[in-house]
Amino acid sequence: MNQLSLCRDTSDSLKTNVKSVITPSLDTVQQVDINEREFRRASQSKSERWTLRTPTKRDIVARLERVSAEDASRLKQCCSAFRVLTCGLHPLRSYPTFRCKKPFCPDCAAERATRLGKQTEAKIREVMKTTSGRLCLLTLTTKNAATLDGGLVKLKKSFANFKRKKVFKNHIKGYFGAFEYTFNPKTNDFHVHLHLIILRGKFWNQSDISDTWRDVTGDSFIVDIREIKDTHKSVKEVVKYPMKPADLMTMPDEKFLEVVKMKKGTRMFISGGCFYNVKLDDDDAADENIFSQFAELIEGDACPFCGDELFDVLVNRQQHIGLHELGAMPNIVKNNSS
Ligand SMILES: [Zn+2]
Ligand SMILES: [Zn+2]
């Protein structure tokens, strides 16, 4: 009984709140709001803001405007408006009208990390049902490179040779991983490395791995291997942002342009062995950002909560954040009337 009245209360307050957030009109999508942090930061002084090290999307857009107006404008448009499927009271799912899919976009990187994390964890669970071994996190590094592209090419080539080695095949049943790069402003070069989650069949010690790695790279031997205790955490670590956003702010324009102009479709994820076919490529990135279990619903369907007809509304970024803050989007749980 209590639960029922609680539900009713929540739904009443939702009604007022959601209505005040959603205005079902195209006219509402005029202002482009760059980042929700902007709102949180509004009260902070300028000097306080500078001490916060993670740049916002607005910072990155401003940085980008100096080197490529076109890319800046795409980044600005990305996730500036969302379509929300709602009955007017219950927002059921939403997706941005445009996604830039750039690796340096905080919105797209976050969406990708979530999506890839889920896919990867599912694959690990599936594989571990039938395959024995220990999950480890292996990091392979190469010497700093003057260009990002050069660094990536060298690392990819080295890894291709590494995995062909007999000792690799003898010890490792499967792997998947992501390339990551950092920038060193003092030496003005990129540090490109590869984080891999591997399924280790036989124990392989670090110094042997290091020797083999030096063999294929010619000059690099720094590797790290550790057993994974928390799969979720390690997967998150591997599929996260390919670069630290703060690095974008410290690199000179020509290096920044390298990152921005990195060839589209540059493969940043790899997989093989028993993890072969872990879908880590961005090509099939879903445009939709579905926050709930209502993926199947479309306009004209009945709302599963109140039965009213569902329709699409366009909201801007600020309004979309408002919907989240209400907790309405992900948290509505179907109320079984019994
Ligand atoms: Zn984006
Ligand atoms: Zn409804």
CSV table of C-alpha atoms and ligand atoms in Angstrom, one decimal:
chain,number,residue,atom,x,y,z
A,1,MET,CA,0.0,0.0,0.0
A,2,ASN,CA,2.7,2.3,1.0
A,3,GLN,CA,4.6,1.5,-2.2
A,4,LEU,CA,1.5,2.3,-4.2
A,5,SER,CA,1.1,5.7,-2.7
A,6,LEU,CA,4.8,6.4,-3.0
A,7,CYS,CA,4.5,5.6,-6.7
A,8,ARG,CA,1.6,7.9,-7.1
A,9,ASP,CA,3.5,10.7,-5.3
A,10,THR,CA,6.5,10.3,-7.4
A,11,SER,CA,4.5,10.2,-10.6
A,12,ASP,CA,2.7,13.4,-9.6
A,13,SER,CA,5.9,15.3,-8.9
A,14,LEU,CA,7.3,13.9,-12.1
A,15,LYS,CA,4.4,15.3,-14.0
A,16,THR,CA,5.1,18.8,-12.9
A,17,ASN,CA,8.8,18.4,-13.2
A,18,VAL,CA,9.0,16.8,-16.6
A,19,LYS,CA,6.5,19.2,-18.1
A,20,SER,CA,8.6,22.1,-16.9
A,21,VAL,CA,11.7,20.5,-18.5
A,22,ILE,CA,10.3,19.3,-21.8
A,23,THR,CA,8.7,21.8,-24.1
A,24,PRO,CA,7.5,19.9,-27.1
A,25,SER,CA,8.5,22.4,-29.7
A,26,LEU,CA,11.3,22.7,-32.2
A,27,ASP,CA,11.8,26.3,-31.2
A,28,THR,CA,13.4,25.2,-28.0
A,29,VAL,CA,16.5,23.9,-29.6
A,30,GLN,CA,18.2,27.2,-30.3
A,31,GLN,CA,20.8,27.6,-27.7
A,32,VAL,CA,23.7,25.2,-27.8
A,33,ASP,CA,24.8,24.3,-24.3
A,34,ILE,CA,28.3,23.0,-24.2
A,35,ASN,CA,28.7,21.2,-21.0
A,36,GLU,CA,26.8,20.6,-17.8
A,37,ARG,CA,29.9,21.3,-15.8
A,38,GLU,CA,29.5,24.8,-16.9
A,39,PHE,CA,26.5,25.1,-14.8
A,40,ARG,CA,28.1,23.6,-11.8
A,41,ARG,CA,31.1,25.8,-12.3
A,42,ALA,CA,29.0,29.0,-12.6
A,43,SER,CA,29.5,29.7,-8.9
A,44,GLN,CA,33.3,29.2,-8.9
A,45,SER,CA,35.8,32.0,-9.3
A,46,LYS,CA,38.0,32.1,-12.4
A,47,SER,CA,41.1,31.1,-10.5
A,48,GLU,CA,39.3,28.1,-8.9
A,49,ARG,CA,38.2,27.0,-12.3
A,50,TRP,CA,41.7,27.1,-13.7
A,51,THR,CA,42.8,24.7,-11.0
A,52,LEU,CA,40.4,22.1,-12.2
A,53,ARG,CA,42.5,20.0,-14.5
A,54,THR,CA,40.0,18.1,-16.6
A,55,PRO,CA,39.0,20.4,-19.5
A,56,THR,CA,35.3,20.6,-20.3
A,57,LYS,CA,33.9,20.2,-23.8
A,58,ARG,CA,33.7,23.9,-24.0
A,59,ASP,CA,37.5,24.2,-23.3
A,60,ILE,CA,38.2,21.7,-26.0
A,61,VAL,CA,35.9,23.5,-28.5
A,62,ALA,CA,37.7,26.8,-27.7
A,63,ARG,CA,41.1,25.1,-28.2
A,64,LEU,CA,39.9,23.6,-31.5
A,65,GLU,CA,38.5,26.8,-32.8
A,66,ARG,CA,42.1,28.1,-33.1
A,67,VAL,CA,43.2,25.2,-35.4
A,68,SER,CA,40.1,23.9,-37.2
A,69,ALA,CA,36.9,25.9,-37.3
A,70,GLU,CA,35.1,23.0,-39.1
A,71,ASP,CA,36.0,20.4,-36.4
A,72,ALA,CA,35.2,22.9,-33.7
A,73,SER,CA,31.7,23.4,-35.1
A,74,ARG,CA,31.1,19.6,-35.3
A,75,LEU,CA,32.2,19.1,-31.8
A,76,LYS,CA,30.0,21.9,-30.6
A,77,GLN,CA,27.0,20.4,-32.4
A,78,CYS,CA,27.6,16.9,-31.0
A,79,CYS,CA,25.1,16.1,-28.3
A,80,SER,CA,23.7,19.7,-28.3
A,81,ALA,CA,20.2,18.4,-28.9
A,82,PHE,CA,18.4,15.2,-28.1
A,83,ARG,CA,15.3,13.4,-29.2
A,84,VAL,CA,13.3,12.1,-26.3
A,85,LEU,CA,10.5,9.6,-26.7
A,86,THR,CA,7.8,10.4,-24.2
A,87,CYS,CA,4.1,10.4,-23.4
A,88,GLY,CA,4.6,13.9,-22.0
A,89,LEU,CA,5.0,12.6,-18.5
A,90,HIS,CA,7.4,9.7,-18.8
A,91,PRO,CA,10.6,10.2,-20.8
A,92,LEU,CA,11.4,6.7,-22.0
A,93,ARG,CA,14.5,6.9,-24.1
A,94,SER,CA,16.6,9.6,-25.7
A,95,TYR,CA,19.4,9.9,-28.2
A,96,PRO,CA,21.4,12.9,-29.5
A,97,THR,CA,20.4,14.2,-32.9
A,98,PHE,CA,24.1,14.3,-33.9
A,99,ARG,CA,27.2,12.6,-32.7
A,100,CYS,CA,30.7,13.6,-33.9
A,101,LYS,CA,32.3,10.2,-32.8
A,102,LYS,CA,35.7,11.9,-32.4
A,103,PRO,CA,38.0,10.3,-30.0
A,104,PHE,CA,38.7,13.6,-28.3
A,105,CYS,CA,35.0,14.4,-27.7
A,106,PRO,CA,34.1,13.8,-24.0
A,107,ASP,CA,30.5,12.9,-24.9
A,108,CYS,CA,31.3,10.4,-27.6
A,109,ALA,CA,34.2,8.9,-25.6
A,110,ALA,CA,32.0,8.3,-22.6
A,111,GLU,CA,29.2,6.7,-24.7
A,112,ARG,CA,31.8,4.5,-26.4
A,113,ALA,CA,33.4,3.4,-23.2
A,114,THR,CA,30.0,2.4,-21.7
A,115,ARG,CA,29.0,0.5,-24.8
A,116,LEU,CA,32.3,-1.2,-25.3
A,117,GLY,CA,32.6,-2.0,-21.6
A,118,LYS,CA,29.3,-3.9,-21.7
A,119,GLN,CA,30.1,-5.8,-24.9
A,120,THR,CA,33.5,-6.7,-23.6
A,121,GLU,CA,32.4,-7.9,-20.2
A,122,ALA,CA,29.7,-10.0,-21.8
A,123,LYS,CA,32.3,-11.6,-24.1
A,124,ILE,CA,34.6,-12.3,-21.2
A,125,ARG,CA,31.8,-14.0,-19.2
A,126,GLU,CA,30.9,-16.1,-22.3
A,127,VAL,CA,34.5,-17.2,-22.9
A,128,MET,CA,35.3,-17.9,-19.3
A,129,LYS,CA,32.5,-20.4,-19.1
A,130,THR,CA,34.4,-22.8,-21.5
A,131,THR,CA,38.0,-21.7,-21.4
A,132,SER,CA,40.4,-22.0,-18.4
A,133,GLY,CA,43.1,-19.5,-17.6
A,134,ARG,CA,43.8,-16.3,-15.8
A,135,LEU,CA,42.8,-12.9,-16.9
A,136,CYS,CA,45.7,-10.5,-16.8
A,137,LEU,CA,46.2,-6.9,-17.8
A,138,LEU,CA,49.2,-6.5,-20.0
A,139,THR,CA,50.6,-3.1,-21.0
A,140,LEU,CA,53.1,-2.8,-23.8
A,141,THR,CA,54.9,0.5,-24.4
A,142,THR,CA,57.2,1.9,-27.1
A,143,LYS,CA,59.7,4.7,-27.0
A,144,ASN,CA,58.2,8.2,-27.5
A,145,ALA,CA,57.4,9.1,-31.0
A,146,ALA,CA,57.6,12.5,-32.7
A,147,THR,CA,54.2,12.0,-34.5
A,148,LEU,CA,51.1,10.3,-33.2
A,149,ASP,CA,50.7,8.4,-36.5
A,150,GLY,CA,54.3,7.2,-36.5
A,151,GLY,CA,54.0,6.0,-32.9
A,152,LEU,CA,50.8,4.1,-33.7
A,153,VAL,CA,52.1,2.5,-36.8
A,154,LYS,CA,55.2,1.3,-35.0
A,155,LEU,CA,53.3,-0.1,-32.0
A,156,LYS,CA,50.8,-1.9,-34.3
A,157,LYS,CA,53.6,-3.4,-36.3
A,158,SER,CA,55.4,-4.5,-33.2
A,159,PHE,CA,52.3,-6.1,-31.7
A,160,ALA,CA,51.6,-7.9,-35.0
A,161,ASN,CA,55.1,-9.5,-34.8
A,162,PHE,CA,54.8,-10.1,-31.0
A,163,LYS,CA,51.6,-12.1,-31.4
A,164,ARG,CA,53.2,-14.3,-34.1
A,165,LYS,CA,55.9,-15.4,-31.7
A,166,LYS,CA,55.7,-18.9,-30.6
A,167,VAL,CA,56.1,-17.9,-26.9
A,168,PHE,CA,53.1,-15.7,-27.2
A,169,LYS,CA,50.9,-18.5,-28.7
A,170,ASN,CA,52.2,-20.8,-26.0
A,171,HIS,CA,51.1,-18.6,-23.1
A,172,ILE,CA,48.2,-16.5,-24.3
A,173,LYS,CA,44.8,-17.9,-25.3
A,174,GLY,CA,43.2,-14.7,-26.2
A,175,TYR,CA,43.5,-10.9,-26.0
A,176,PHE,CA,41.7,-7.7,-26.6
A,177,GLY,CA,42.9,-4.2,-26.0
A,178,ALA,CA,43.1,-0.6,-26.9
A,179,PHE,CA,45.8,1.9,-27.9
A,180,GLU,CA,46.3,4.8,-25.8
A,181,TYR,CA,48.5,7.9,-26.2
A,182,THR,CA,49.7,10.6,-23.9
A,183,PHE,CA,51.6,13.7,-24.8
A,184,ASN,CA,54.8,15.0,-23.1
A,185,PRO,CA,55.0,18.8,-23.4
A,186,LYS,CA,58.7,18.8,-22.3
A,187,THR,CA,59.9,16.5,-25.0
A,188,ASN,CA,57.2,17.5,-27.4
A,189,ASP,CA,56.4,13.9,-28.4
A,190,PHE,CA,53.8,11.2,-28.0
A,191,HIS,CA,53.9,8.2,-25.8
A,192,VAL,CA,51.8,5.5,-27.4
A,193,HIS,CA,51.1,2.3,-25.6
A,194,LEU,CA,48.8,-0.7,-25.7
A,195,HIS,CA,46.6,-2.0,-22.8
A,196,LEU,CA,45.5,-5.6,-23.3
A,197,ILE,CA,43.3,-7.9,-21.3
A,198,ILE,CA,44.7,-11.3,-21.9
A,199,LEU,CA,43.6,-14.8,-21.0
A,200,ARG,CA,46.9,-16.4,-19.8
A,201,GLY,CA,47.0,-20.2,-20.1
A,202,LYS,CA,50.5,-20.8,-18.7
A,203,PHE,CA,52.3,-18.4,-16.4
A,204,TRP,CA,54.6,-16.0,-18.3
A,205,ASN,CA,56.9,-13.8,-16.3
A,206,GLN,CA,57.5,-10.2,-16.8
A,207,SER,CA,61.2,-10.4,-17.7
A,208,ASP,CA,60.5,-13.0,-20.5
A,209,ILE,CA,57.7,-10.8,-21.9
A,210,SER,CA,60.0,-7.9,-21.7
A,211,ASP,CA,62.8,-9.8,-23.7
A,212,THR,CA,60.3,-10.9,-26.3
A,213,TRP,CA,59.0,-7.3,-26.6
A,214,ARG,CA,62.5,-5.9,-27.0
A,215,ASP,CA,63.0,-8.5,-29.7
A,216,VAL,CA,60.2,-7.2,-31.8
A,217,THR,CA,60.5,-3.5,-31.1
A,218,GLY,CA,64.3,-3.3,-31.3
A,219,ASP,CA,64.4,-0.6,-28.6
A,220,SER,CA,61.5,-0.9,-26.2
A,221,PHE,CA,61.3,-3.3,-23.3
A,222,ILE,CA,59.0,-1.7,-20.7
A,223,VAL,CA,56.0,-4.0,-20.2
A,224,ASP,CA,53.7,-4.6,-17.3
A,225,ILE,CA,51.6,-7.6,-16.4
A,226,ARG,CA,49.4,-8.1,-13.5
A,227,GLU,CA,46.6,-10.5,-12.7
A,228,ILE,CA,43.1,-9.0,-12.8
A,229,LYS,CA,41.2,-9.0,-9.6
A,230,ASP,CA,38.3,-6.8,-10.6
A,231,THR,CA,37.2,-7.5,-14.2
A,232,HIS,CA,34.8,-4.6,-14.4
A,233,LYS,CA,37.5,-2.2,-13.3
A,234,SER,CA,40.1,-3.5,-15.7
A,235,VAL,CA,37.7,-3.5,-18.7
A,236,LYS,CA,36.9,0.1,-17.8
A,237,GLU,CA,40.5,0.9,-17.7
A,238,VAL,CA,41.1,-0.6,-21.2
A,239,VAL,CA,38.1,0.9,-23.0
A,240,LYS,CA,38.4,4.4,-21.5
A,241,TYR,CA,39.3,7.6,-23.3
A,242,PRO,CA,42.2,6.9,-25.7
A,243,MET,CA,43.9,10.0,-24.4
A,244,LYS,CA,43.8,12.3,-21.4
A,245,PRO,CA,41.7,15.4,-22.2
A,246,ALA,CA,44.2,17.5,-20.2
A,247,ASP,CA,46.9,16.5,-22.7
A,248,LEU,CA,44.9,18.2,-25.4
A,249,MET,CA,45.3,21.5,-23.7
A,250,THR,CA,49.1,21.3,-23.3
A,251,MET,CA,50.1,20.3,-26.8
A,252,PRO,CA,51.2,22.9,-29.4
A,253,ASP,CA,48.8,23.5,-32.3
A,254,GLU,CA,50.6,21.3,-34.8
A,255,LYS,CA,50.4,18.3,-32.4
A,256,PHE,CA,46.9,19.1,-31.6
A,257,LEU,CA,46.0,19.0,-35.3
A,258,GLU,CA,47.6,15.6,-35.6
A,259,VAL,CA,45.1,14.3,-33.0
A,260,VAL,CA,42.2,16.1,-34.6
A,261,LYS,CA,43.1,14.9,-38.1
A,262,MET,CA,43.9,11.4,-37.2
A,263,LYS,CA,42.6,9.2,-40.1
A,264,LYS,CA,39.0,8.3,-39.7
A,265,GLY,CA,38.6,4.6,-39.0
A,266,THR,CA,42.1,4.4,-37.5
A,267,ARG,CA,41.8,1.1,-35.6
A,268,MET,CA,42.2,1.8,-31.9
A,269,PHE,CA,40.9,-1.6,-30.7
A,270,ILE,CA,42.2,-5.1,-31.4
A,271,SER,CA,41.2,-8.6,-30.4
A,272,GLY,CA,42.2,-12.1,-31.1
A,273,GLY,CA,42.4,-15.7,-30.0
A,274,CYS,CA,39.5,-16.8,-27.8
A,275,PHE,CA,38.4,-13.1,-27.6
A,276,TYR,CA,38.4,-12.8,-31.3
A,277,ASN,CA,35.4,-10.9,-32.5
A,278,VAL,CA,35.0,-8.8,-29.4
A,279,LYS,CA,33.2,-6.0,-31.2
A,280,LEU,CA,35.4,-3.1,-30.3
A,281,ASP,CA,35.3,-1.2,-33.6
A,282,ASP,CA,33.7,2.1,-33.8
A,283,ASP,CA,32.3,1.6,-37.3
A,284,ASP,CA,29.0,0.2,-36.0
A,285,ALA,CA,28.7,2.7,-33.2
A,286,ALA,CA,25.1,3.1,-32.4
A,287,ASP,CA,23.8,6.6,-32.7
A,288,GLU,CA,21.2,5.9,-30.2
A,289,ASN,CA,21.9,6.4,-26.6
A,290,ILE,CA,19.2,4.4,-24.9
A,291,PHE,CA,19.0,4.9,-21.2
A,292,SER,CA,16.4,2.3,-20.5
A,293,GLN,CA,14.9,-1.0,-21.4
A,294,PHE,CA,12.6,0.7,-23.9
A,295,ALA,CA,14.6,0.2,-27.0
A,296,GLU,CA,11.7,-1.3,-28.9
A,297,LEU,CA,9.2,1.5,-28.4
A,298,ILE,CA,8.5,3.9,-31.2
A,299,GLU,CA,6.3,6.9,-31.8
A,300,GLY,CA,2.6,6.1,-31.6
A,301,ASP,CA,3.1,3.1,-29.2
A,302,ALA,CA,1.4,3.3,-25.8
A,303,CYS,CA,3.4,4.3,-22.8
A,304,PRO,CA,4.0,1.3,-20.6
A,305,PHE,CA,3.2,3.3,-17.5
A,306,CYS,CA,0.2,5.4,-18.4
A,307,GLY,CA,-1.0,4.1,-21.8
A,308,ASP,CA,-0.8,7.5,-23.4
A,309,GLU,CA,0.5,7.7,-26.9
A,310,LEU,CA,4.3,8.2,-27.2
A,311,PHE,CA,5.8,11.0,-29.3
A,312,ASP,CA,9.2,12.4,-30.0
A,313,VAL,CA,10.3,15.8,-28.6
A,314,LEU,CA,13.4,17.7,-29.3
A,315,VAL,CA,15.2,19.1,-26.2
A,316,ASN,CA,18.4,21.0,-25.8
A,317,ARG,CA,21.3,19.8,-23.8
A,318,GLN,CA,20.4,21.7,-20.7
A,319,GLN,CA,16.8,20.3,-20.7
A,320,HIS,CA,18.2,16.9,-21.3
A,321,ILE,CA,20.4,17.1,-18.2
A,322,GLY,CA,17.3,18.3,-16.4
A,323,LEU,CA,15.6,15.1,-17.3
A,324,HIS,CA,18.4,13.1,-15.9
A,325,GLU,CA,18.6,15.1,-12.7
A,326,LEU,CA,14.9,14.2,-12.2
A,327,GLY,CA,16.1,10.6,-12.2
A,328,ALA,CA,13.2,10.0,-14.5
A,329,MET,CA,14.9,8.5,-17.5
A,330,PRO,CA,16.8,5.5,-16.2
A,331,ASN,CA,14.9,4.8,-13.0
A,332,ILE,CA,11.3,4.3,-13.9
A,333,VAL,CA,10.5,0.8,-13.0
A,334,LYS,CA,7.4,-0.8,-14.3
A,335,ASN,CA,4.8,-1.0,-11.6
A,336,ASN,CA,3.2,-4.4,-11.7
A,337,SER,CA,-0.4,-3.9,-10.7
A,338,SER,CA,-1.5,-7.0,-9.0
B,1,ZN,ZN,31.0,13.8,-30.0
B,2,ZN,ZN,3.4,7.7,-19.6
